Amino acid sequence: YAFFNTGFSELPSGKNLRNIGNYAFSECKNLVNPTIPSTYTHIGNYAFSECKNLVNITIPNSVTTIGENVFMNCDGLTSIPRGENLHEIGDGQYCGCDGLVDVTIPDNITSIGESAFADCSNLEKMIIPDNVDSIGCNIFSRCYSLKELTLPFAATEREYAETDGISTDGFGQVQDMFNADGWDFGSGLSDEYTIARILISGGQTIQ
């Protein structure tokens, strides 16, 4: 909570600064387009959550780990901030980011955590590249505007996922990406969802 709800518009720098702590800049309304200094290596949980005016943030290559819900409810974000040495999107990282509409996951990402994009009410399209090999549950929960989704595979991290590939009907594993609010097993998504197509890389359409 070091700078929680303060007027900071830039991040402090210093050669001994390494970690951005939990909730460090949460609710800082003056953060719009800051740059994280290259001395930092870690971003903590909820570090920039509720920064409503944040439109972009520059993440240096020195940052290699990131916590949960880091950008939760940052409505000004229209794209995913990139950090070349970050290989995961943490749990709830972009939950409630209503500015996200058309998202392509960066190629350096290999893992997407649970509820990573839940409650992104305006999200219409997402492309998840082939290098992503782990996708958590509920990542699209209550994303009712989602119309098109491209996946590298149909499995999730759930223990009962049968394989690491595409199930015979396509729904047995993809359903967990939308739960726990809308998928009636065996009959598809509830009427609240508008998604028209789920494409598995390689060309198999499963909805």
XYZ file of N, CA and C in Angstrom:
621
model
N 0.819 -1.215 0.000
C 0.000 0.000 0.000
C 0.855 1.269 0.000
N 2.078 1.183 -0.461
C 3.032 2.291 -0.312
C 2.515 3.613 -0.868
N 1.897 3.598 -2.042
C 1.426 4.835 -2.672
C -0.066 4.739 -3.005
N -0.766 3.926 -2.261
C -2.186 3.669 -2.484
C -2.988 4.968 -2.513
N -3.736 5.162 -3.598
C -4.655 6.298 -3.724
C -3.956 7.638 -3.510
N -2.783 7.789 -4.104
C -2.048 9.051 -4.019
C -2.026 9.716 -5.399
N -1.388 10.861 -5.505
C -1.370 11.629 -6.749
C -0.209 11.316 -7.655
N 0.480 10.202 -7.458
C 1.643 9.865 -8.280
C 1.246 9.706 -9.749
N 2.056 10.303 -10.627
C 1.858 10.124 -12.062
C 3.008 9.347 -12.694
N 4.094 9.179 -11.970
C 5.233 8.379 -12.406
C 5.698 7.509 -11.254
N 6.406 6.436 -11.583
C 6.918 5.544 -10.555
C 8.266 6.032 -10.052
N 8.496 5.923 -8.751
C 9.796 6.340 -8.220
C 10.917 5.452 -8.741
N 12.096 6.032 -8.903
C 13.248 5.273 -9.393
C 14.364 5.330 -8.364
N 15.276 4.391 -8.473
C 16.415 4.309 -7.556
C 17.063 2.961 -7.711
N 18.365 2.911 -7.630
C 19.082 1.674 -7.934
C 18.768 0.552 -6.969
N 18.242 0.878 -5.777
C 17.943 -0.159 -4.796
C 16.484 -0.602 -4.826
N 15.703 -0.037 -5.725
C 14.293 -0.410 -5.840
C 14.162 -1.608 -6.769
N 13.585 -2.692 -6.240
C 13.503 -3.935 -6.991
C 12.067 -4.420 -7.180
N 11.234 -4.273 -6.167
C 9.901 -4.843 -6.191
C 8.830 -3.763 -6.073
N 7.772 -3.916 -6.853
C 6.569 -3.112 -6.670
C 5.643 -3.941 -5.790
N 5.382 -3.470 -4.588
C 4.651 -4.258 -3.603
C 3.169 -4.385 -3.889
N 2.501 -5.240 -3.124
C 1.065 -5.437 -3.250
C 0.313 -4.119 -3.039
N -0.602 -3.815 -3.925
C -1.446 -2.608 -3.861
C -0.630 -1.307 -3.916
N 0.609 -1.362 -4.354
C 1.510 -0.211 -4.243
C 0.945 1.047 -4.884
N 0.355 0.930 -6.068
C -0.171 2.100 -6.784
C -1.669 1.959 -7.068
N -2.323 1.093 -6.339
C -3.751 0.897 -6.529
C -4.508 2.207 -6.311
N -5.472 2.469 -7.194
C -6.341 3.656 -7.122
C -5.584 4.971 -7.290
N -4.445 4.929 -7.968
C -3.717 6.167 -8.282
C -4.281 6.731 -9.589
N -5.135 7.708 -9.470
C -5.890 8.209 -10.625
C -5.048 9.046 -11.580
N -3.863 9.461 -11.167
C -3.003 10.266 -12.042
C -2.047 9.428 -12.879
N -2.046 8.131 -12.665
C -1.217 7.250 -13.496
C -1.906 7.058 -14.842
N -1.266 7.529 -15.908
C -1.847 7.455 -17.241
C -0.977 6.625 -18.184
N 0.286 6.949 -18.270
C 1.202 6.261 -19.180
C 2.590 6.173 -18.553
N 2.695 5.537 -17.398
C 3.983 5.504 -16.698
C 4.944 4.474 -17.281
N 6.209 4.635 -16.945
C 7.251 3.673 -17.296
C 7.836 3.089 -16.024
N 7.891 1.780 -15.948
C 8.514 1.133 -14.795
C 10.026 1.184 -14.981
N 10.758 1.754 -14.038
C 12.220 1.823 -14.176
C 12.848 0.429 -14.287
N 13.974 0.357 -14.936
C 14.596 -0.931 -15.265
C 15.261 -1.611 -14.072
N 15.200 -1.007 -12.894
C 15.734 -1.685 -11.704
C 14.740 -2.698 -11.138
N 13.467 -2.558 -11.502
C 12.429 -3.424 -10.928
C 12.428 -4.794 -11.595
N 12.156 -5.822 -10.776
C 12.115 -7.193 -11.283
C 10.785 -7.890 -11.010
N 9.961 -7.330 -10.127
C 8.717 -7.999 -9.730
C 7.604 -6.977 -9.535
N 6.386 -7.352 -9.956
C 5.187 -6.545 -9.747
C 4.241 -7.334 -8.858
N 3.865 -6.783 -7.727
C 3.063 -7.491 -6.738
C 1.574 -7.511 -7.031
N 0.841 -8.255 -6.217
C -0.602 -8.402 -6.368
C -1.313 -7.048 -6.296
N -2.274 -6.842 -7.183
C -3.122 -5.639 -7.182
C -2.319 -4.344 -7.304
N -1.108 -4.415 -7.808
C -0.204 -3.260 -7.782
C -0.780 -2.029 -8.469
N -1.506 -2.219 -9.576
C -2.078 -1.086 -10.316
C -3.607 -1.217 -10.445
N -4.201 -2.009 -9.597
C -5.645 -2.211 -9.677
C -6.394 -0.906 -9.413
N -7.528 -0.773 -10.092
C -8.410 0.398 -9.919
C -7.760 1.714 -10.361
N -6.719 1.643 -11.178
C -6.151 2.863 -11.773
C -6.971 3.176 -13.027
N -8.062 3.878 -12.840
C -9.078 4.038 -13.880
C -8.585 4.792 -15.107
N -7.566 5.626 -14.960
C -7.091 6.436 -16.087
C -5.849 5.864 -16.759
N -5.410 4.722 -16.311
C -4.227 4.087 -16.900
C -4.551 3.609 -18.311
N -3.821 4.120 -19.306
C -4.052 3.715 -20.697
C -2.920 2.844 -21.234
N -1.749 2.944 -20.611
C -0.620 2.118 -21.028
C 0.420 2.152 -19.920
N 1.247 1.133 -19.882
C 2.364 1.120 -18.937
C 3.517 0.386 -19.603
N 4.694 0.947 -19.532
C 5.877 0.332 -20.139
C 6.568 -0.551 -19.106
N 6.652 -1.833 -19.424
C 7.264 -2.811 -18.523
C 8.625 -3.194 -19.083
N 9.711 -2.961 -18.350
C 11.057 -3.247 -18.877
C 11.368 -4.739 -18.880
N 12.396 -5.112 -19.597
C 12.803 -6.511 -19.666
C 13.294 -7.052 -18.328
N 13.614 -6.162 -17.400
C 14.089 -6.600 -16.088
C 12.991 -7.263 -15.260
N 11.726 -6.960 -15.565
C 10.608 -7.536 -14.810
C 10.353 -8.950 -15.316
N 10.460 -9.919 -14.402
C 10.326 -11.323 -14.787
C 9.180 -12.035 -14.081
N 8.626 -11.440 -13.018
C 7.509 -12.075 -12.322
C 6.436 -11.037 -12.032
N 5.185 -11.516 -12.018
C 4.053 -10.621 -11.818
C 3.012 -11.341 -10.971
N 2.323 -10.599 -10.131
C 1.363 -11.183 -9.205
C -0.030 -11.317 -9.774
N -1.007 -11.385 -8.870
C -2.396 -11.564 -9.242
C -3.134 -10.228 -9.285
N -4.140 -10.147 -10.153
C -5.050 -8.997 -10.209
C -4.323 -7.661 -10.366
N -3.203 -7.685 -11.054
C -2.331 -6.507 -11.120
C -3.023 -5.313 -11.765
N -3.789 -5.547 -12.828
C -4.446 -4.449 -13.543
C -5.973 -4.543 -13.440
N -6.455 -5.160 -12.401
C -7.892 -5.341 -12.235
C -8.633 -4.003 -12.253
N -9.696 -3.933 -13.061
C -10.562 -2.744 -13.155
C -9.821 -1.505 -13.655
N -8.811 -1.709 -14.484
C -8.150 -0.578 -15.165
C -8.879 -0.356 -16.492
N -9.932 0.426 -16.454
C -10.826 0.555 -17.597
C -10.191 1.262 -18.792
N -9.116 2.009 -18.577
C -8.494 2.751 -19.666
C -7.606 1.915 -20.556
N -7.223 0.726 -20.110
C -6.363 -0.132 -20.930
C -7.127 -0.638 -22.149
N -6.551 -0.451 -23.323
C -7.148 -0.968 -24.550
C -6.302 -2.084 -25.158
N -5.147 -2.335 -24.584
C -4.286 -3.431 -25.029
C -3.517 -3.951 -23.819
N -2.875 -5.093 -24.013
C -2.135 -5.726 -22.923
C -0.721 -5.166 -22.873
N -0.305 -4.595 -21.735
C 1.085 -4.137 -21.612
C 2.050 -5.303 -21.791
N 3.106 -5.081 -22.534
C 4.058 -6.145 -22.829
C 5.311 -6.018 -21.982
N 5.788 -7.148 -21.521
C 7.089 -7.263 -20.887
C 7.765 -8.468 -21.492
N 8.835 -8.274 -22.205
C 9.416 -9.347 -23.018
C 9.846 -10.554 -22.191
N 10.149 -10.364 -20.918
C 10.590 -11.477 -20.081
C 9.512 -11.959 -19.122
N 8.278 -11.524 -19.359
C 7.135 -12.065 -18.625
C 6.519 -13.181 -19.460
N 6.326 -14.336 -18.853
C 5.828 -15.497 -19.590
C 4.475 -15.980 -19.098
N 3.884 -15.252 -18.168
C 2.563 -15.639 -17.697
C 1.679 -14.412 -17.496
N 0.395 -14.623 -17.664
C -0.614 -13.656 -17.263
C -1.223 -14.198 -15.976
N -1.080 -13.467 -14.895
C -1.466 -13.970 -13.585
C -2.972 -14.068 -13.394
N -3.372 -14.744 -12.338
C -4.787 -14.871 -12.006
C -5.432 -13.487 -11.901
N -6.554 -13.312 -12.576
C -7.312 -12.072 -12.478
C -6.593 -10.830 -12.973
N -5.554 -11.004 -13.768
C -4.685 -9.873 -14.100
C -5.417 -8.733 -14.794
N -6.359 -9.060 -15.688
C -7.105 -8.018 -16.417
C -8.603 -8.097 -16.121
N -8.938 -8.657 -15.003
C -10.340 -8.800 -14.611
C -11.016 -7.421 -14.561
N -12.150 -7.307 -15.232
C -12.911 -6.066 -15.174
C -12.330 -4.917 -15.971
N -11.431 -5.195 -16.911
C -10.855 -4.139 -17.751
C -11.780 -3.904 -18.946
N -12.705 -2.972 -18.800
C -13.757 -2.779 -19.792
C -13.263 -2.135 -21.087
N -12.035 -1.612 -21.107
C -11.487 -1.014 -22.324
C -10.947 -2.031 -23.300
N -10.792 -3.280 -22.877
C -10.274 -4.322 -23.762
C -11.380 -4.812 -24.681
N -11.134 -4.732 -25.995
C -12.131 -5.131 -26.985
C -11.596 -6.233 -27.890
N -10.442 -6.009 -28.487
C -9.832 -6.950 -29.425
C -8.404 -7.214 -28.934
N -8.165 -8.410 -28.422
C -6.899 -8.704 -27.746
C -6.186 -9.874 -28.406
N -4.906 -9.685 -28.698
C -4.032 -10.778 -29.111
C -2.983 -10.968 -28.030
N -2.923 -12.163 -27.471
C -1.956 -12.450 -26.419
C -0.550 -12.430 -27.011
N 0.400 -11.729 -26.374
C 1.773 -11.666 -26.903
C 2.420 -13.049 -27.010
N 3.334 -13.190 -27.952
C 3.964 -14.484 -28.227
C 4.838 -14.995 -27.090
N 5.279 -14.093 -26.207
C 6.149 -14.551 -25.124
C 5.375 -15.184 -23.971
N 4.045 -15.093 -23.997
C 3.222 -15.649 -22.925
C 3.002 -17.137 -23.159
N 3.210 -17.945 -22.106
C 2.982 -19.385 -22.195
C 1.890 -19.861 -21.244
N 1.473 -19.020 -20.301
C 0.494 -19.440 -19.303
C -0.468 -18.294 -18.993
N -1.759 -18.623 -18.891
C -2.788 -17.641 -18.538
C -3.513 -18.157 -17.302
N -3.537 -17.357 -16.252
C -4.096 -17.786 -14.981
C -5.614 -17.707 -14.915
N -6.157 -18.205 -13.816
C -7.600 -18.236 -13.609
C -8.196 -16.828 -13.597
N -9.365 -16.702 -14.196
C -10.142 -15.454 -14.199
C -9.365 -14.271 -14.761
N -8.399 -14.546 -15.624
C -7.501 -13.494 -16.106
C -8.243 -12.361 -16.815
N -9.319 -12.691 -17.537
C -10.085 -11.672 -18.275
C -11.566 -11.677 -17.863
N -11.851 -12.230 -16.723
C -13.240 -12.273 -16.268
C -13.807 -10.860 -16.133
N -15.090 -10.724 -16.430
C -15.804 -9.443 -16.271
C -15.295 -8.343 -17.193
N -14.624 -8.697 -18.274
C -14.260 -7.697 -19.292
C -15.474 -7.534 -20.201
N -16.330 -6.607 -19.862
C -17.670 -6.555 -20.443
C -17.691 -6.201 -21.916
N -16.638 -5.568 -22.437
C -16.612 -5.157 -23.842
C -15.700 -6.011 -24.711
N -15.105 -7.048 -24.140
C -14.198 -7.910 -24.895
C -14.976 -8.671 -25.961
N -14.589 -8.491 -27.240
C -15.288 -9.117 -28.354
C -14.477 -10.212 -29.036
N -13.165 -10.086 -29.020
C -12.342 -11.027 -29.770
C -11.027 -11.246 -29.053
N -10.576 -12.493 -29.020
C -9.265 -12.786 -28.452
C -8.588 -13.886 -29.246
N -7.296 -13.695 -29.495
C -6.460 -14.710 -30.126
C -5.396 -15.138 -29.127
N -5.392 -16.418 -28.805
C -4.380 -16.986 -27.911
C -3.446 -17.826 -28.775
N -2.163 -17.470 -28.855
C -1.241 -18.130 -29.796
C -0.858 -19.536 -29.364
N -0.218 -20.240 -30.283
C 0.103 -21.655 -30.077
C 1.089 -21.905 -28.947
N 1.891 -20.915 -28.592
C 2.884 -21.152 -27.553
C 2.284 -21.187 -26.157
N 1.021 -20.791 -26.000
C 0.358 -20.882 -24.699
C -0.037 -22.333 -24.458
N 0.477 -22.913 -23.376
C 0.199 -24.324 -23.107
C -0.543 -24.550 -21.799
N -0.950 -23.472 -21.130
C -1.693 -23.612 -19.884
C -2.702 -22.473 -19.765
N -3.974 -22.835 -19.623
C -5.036 -21.848 -19.495
C -5.882 -22.212 -18.281
N -6.043 -21.272 -17.368
C -6.791 -21.523 -16.147
C -8.296 -21.464 -16.339
N -9.011 -21.717 -15.278
C -10.477 -21.719 -15.315
C -11.030 -20.301 -15.290
N -12.229 -20.153 -15.787
C -13.020 -18.925 -15.647
C -12.392 -17.702 -16.308
N -11.498 -17.889 -17.256
C -10.811 -16.703 -17.785
C -11.760 -15.788 -18.549
N -12.885 -16.333 -19.052
C -13.861 -15.500 -19.768
C -15.196 -15.429 -19.044
N -15.194 -15.697 -17.766
C -16.436 -15.661 -17.011
C -17.084 -14.276 -17.098
N -18.349 -14.253 -17.497
C -19.150 -13.019 -17.619
C -18.606 -12.064 -18.686
N -17.877 -12.589 -19.664
C -17.477 -11.792 -20.833
C -18.569 -11.952 -21.884
N -19.682 -11.304 -21.663
C -20.871 -11.559 -22.465
C -20.803 -10.981 -23.867
N -19.826 -10.108 -24.139
C -19.699 -9.532 -25.481
C -18.767 -10.332 -26.381
N -18.119 -11.350 -25.839
C -17.135 -12.118 -26.608
C -17.813 -12.823 -27.775
N -17.301 -12.580 -28.980
C -17.891 -13.145 -30.189
C -16.979 -14.156 -30.878
N -15.666 -13.982 -30.751
C -14.748 -14.851 -31.483
C -13.523 -15.146 -30.632
N -13.187 -16.416 -30.549
C -12.081 -16.857 -29.704
C -11.250 -17.877 -30.456
N -9.941 -17.637 -30.520
C -9.017 -18.590 -31.136
C -8.112 -19.163 -30.056
N -8.073 -20.493 -29.975
C -7.322 -21.195 -28.935
C -6.286 -22.121 -29.562
N -5.164 -22.359 -28.858
C -4.191 -23.330 -29.367
C -4.571 -24.767 -29.037
N -5.474 -24.959 -28.062
C -5.891 -26.288 -27.637
C -7.143 -26.136 -26.801
N -7.757 -27.234 -26.451
C -9.037 -27.164 -25.752
C -8.935 -27.501 -24.274
N -7.768 -27.904 -23.814
C -7.637 -28.338 -22.431
C -7.506 -27.159 -21.476
N -7.818 -27.400 -20.219
C -7.560 -26.440 -19.156
C -6.744 -27.137 -18.085
N -6.447 -26.427 -17.019
C -5.616 -27.003 -15.967
C -6.387 -27.919 -15.020
N -7.706 -27.992 -15.190
C -8.508 -28.783 -14.278
C -8.064 -30.247 -14.288
N -8.080 -30.864 -13.123
C -7.575 -32.219 -12.993
C -8.353 -33.213 -13.854
N -9.650 -32.932 -14.058
C -10.433 -33.904 -14.800
C -10.367 -33.714 -16.311
N -9.541 -32.750 -16.783
C -9.337 -32.621 -18.231
C -8.750 -33.925 -18.753
N -9.354 -34.475 -19.787
C -9.001 -35.823 -20.228
C -7.653 -35.880 -20.929
N -7.353 -34.855 -21.726
C -6.115 -34.878 -22.490
C -5.552 -33.471 -22.553
N -4.410 -33.340 -23.165
C -3.825 -32.027 -23.414
C -4.185 -31.529 -24.808
N -5.078 -32.230 -25.464
C -5.447 -31.846 -26.825
C -6.921 -31.548 -26.922
N -7.501 -31.810 -28.060
C -8.900 -31.482 -28.318
C -9.765 -32.682 -27.951
N -10.763 -32.459 -27.128
C -11.673 -33.540 -26.779
C -12.588 -33.843 -27.958
N -13.283 -34.961 -27.896
C -14.065 -35.402 -29.049
C -15.198 -34.445 -29.392
N -15.831 -33.840 -28.396
C -16.927 -32.928 -28.693
C -16.529 -31.473 -28.546
N -15.326 -31.220 -28.050
C -14.841 -29.851 -27.928
C -15.291 -29.132 -26.683
N -16.392 -29.551 -26.066
C -16.941 -28.800 -24.943
C -16.419 -29.284 -23.591
N -15.931 -30.508 -23.519
C -15.583 -31.098 -22.234
C -14.522 -30.330 -21.480
N -13.686 -29.566 -22.190
C -12.612 -28.841 -21.540
C -12.729 -27.334 -21.707
N -13.218 -26.882 -22.855
C -13.369 -25.447 -23.087
C -14.369 -24.841 -22.117
N -15.326 -25.616 -21.662
C -16.371 -25.076 -20.790
C -15.793 -24.384 -19.559
N -14.696 -24.868 -19.036
C -14.153 -24.294 -17.807
C -13.625 -22.878 -17.997
N -13.385 -22.472 -19.218
C -12.923 -21.108 -19.455
C -14.034 -20.094 -19.214
N -15.283 -20.557 -19.245
C -16.422 -19.660 -19.073
C -17.122 -19.847 -17.730
N -16.958 -20.953 -17.087
C -17.594 -21.173 -15.799
C -17.076 -20.162 -14.787
N -17.704 -19.918 -13.661
C -18.731 -20.807 -13.130
C -20.127 -20.215 -13.230
N -20.455 -19.582 -14.323
C -21.732 -18.898 -14.335
C -22.604 -19.168 -15.534
N -22.104 -19.891 -16.553
C -22.947 -19.862 -17.728
C -22.954 -21.079 -18.621
N -22.207 -22.118 -18.341
C -22.129 -23.219 -19.289
C -22.888 -24.423 -18.729
N -23.927 -24.781 -19.431
C -24.686 -25.964 -19.085
C -24.039 -27.142 -19.805
N -23.367 -27.992 -19.060
C -22.581 -29.062 -19.673
C -23.443 -29.867 -20.646
N -22.921 -30.000 -21.858
C -23.596 -30.777 -22.876
C -24.490 -29.966 -23.784
N -24.830 -28.722 -23.403
C -25.736 -27.944 -24.248
C -25.159 -26.589 -24.633
N -23.952 -26.286 -24.221
C -23.306 -25.054 -24.641
C -23.513 -23.909 -23.666
N -23.163 -22.703 -24.127
C -23.215 -21.516 -23.284
C -24.639 -21.056 -23.044
N -24.823 -20.342 -21.930
C -26.127 -19.754 -21.660
C -26.399 -18.626 -22.647
N -27.636 -18.186 -22.710
C -28.058 -17.184 -23.683
C -27.388 -15.826 -23.463
N -26.816 -15.598 -22.296
C -26.181 -14.299 -22.033
C -24.933 -14.081 -22.885
N -24.314 -15.170 -23.312
C -23.107 -15.062 -24.123
C -23.461 -14.894 -25.597
N -22.628 -14.120 -26.309
C -22.872 -13.859 -27.736
C -21.859 -14.544 -28.629
N -20.963 -15.336 -28.059
C -19.885 -15.925 -28.850
C -20.454 -16.811 -29.959
N -19.930 -16.607 -31.160
C -20.412 -17.336 -32.323
C -19.438 -18.407 -32.785
N -18.164 -18.257 -32.423
C -17.185 -19.182 -32.975
C -16.019 -19.352 -32.014
N -15.634 -20.587 -31.779
C -14.394 -20.921 -31.084
C -13.558 -21.739 -32.060
N -12.403 -21.224 -32.397
C -11.548 -21.868 -33.401
C -10.298 -22.412 -32.727
N -10.062 -23.690 -32.892
C -8.826 -24.304 -32.405
C -7.784 -24.170 -33.521
N -6.595 -23.690 -33.189
C -5.544 -23.526 -34.194
C -5.389 -24.821 -34.998
N -5.370 -24.688 -36.280
C -5.360 -25.841 -37.149
C -6.660 -25.959 -37.922
N -7.663 -25.177 -37.467
C -8.856 -25.066 -38.280
C -10.100 -25.722 -37.764
N -10.073 -26.359 -36.587
C -11.272 -27.030 -36.105
C -12.158 -26.044 -35.355
N -13.359 -25.834 -35.848
C -14.336 -24.985 -35.180
C -15.196 -25.856 -34.288
N -15.321 -25.487 -32.998
C -16.084 -26.315 -32.072
C -17.355 -25.640 -31.586
N -17.602 -24.436 -32.044
C -18.910 -23.825 -31.775
C -19.209 -22.798 -32.852
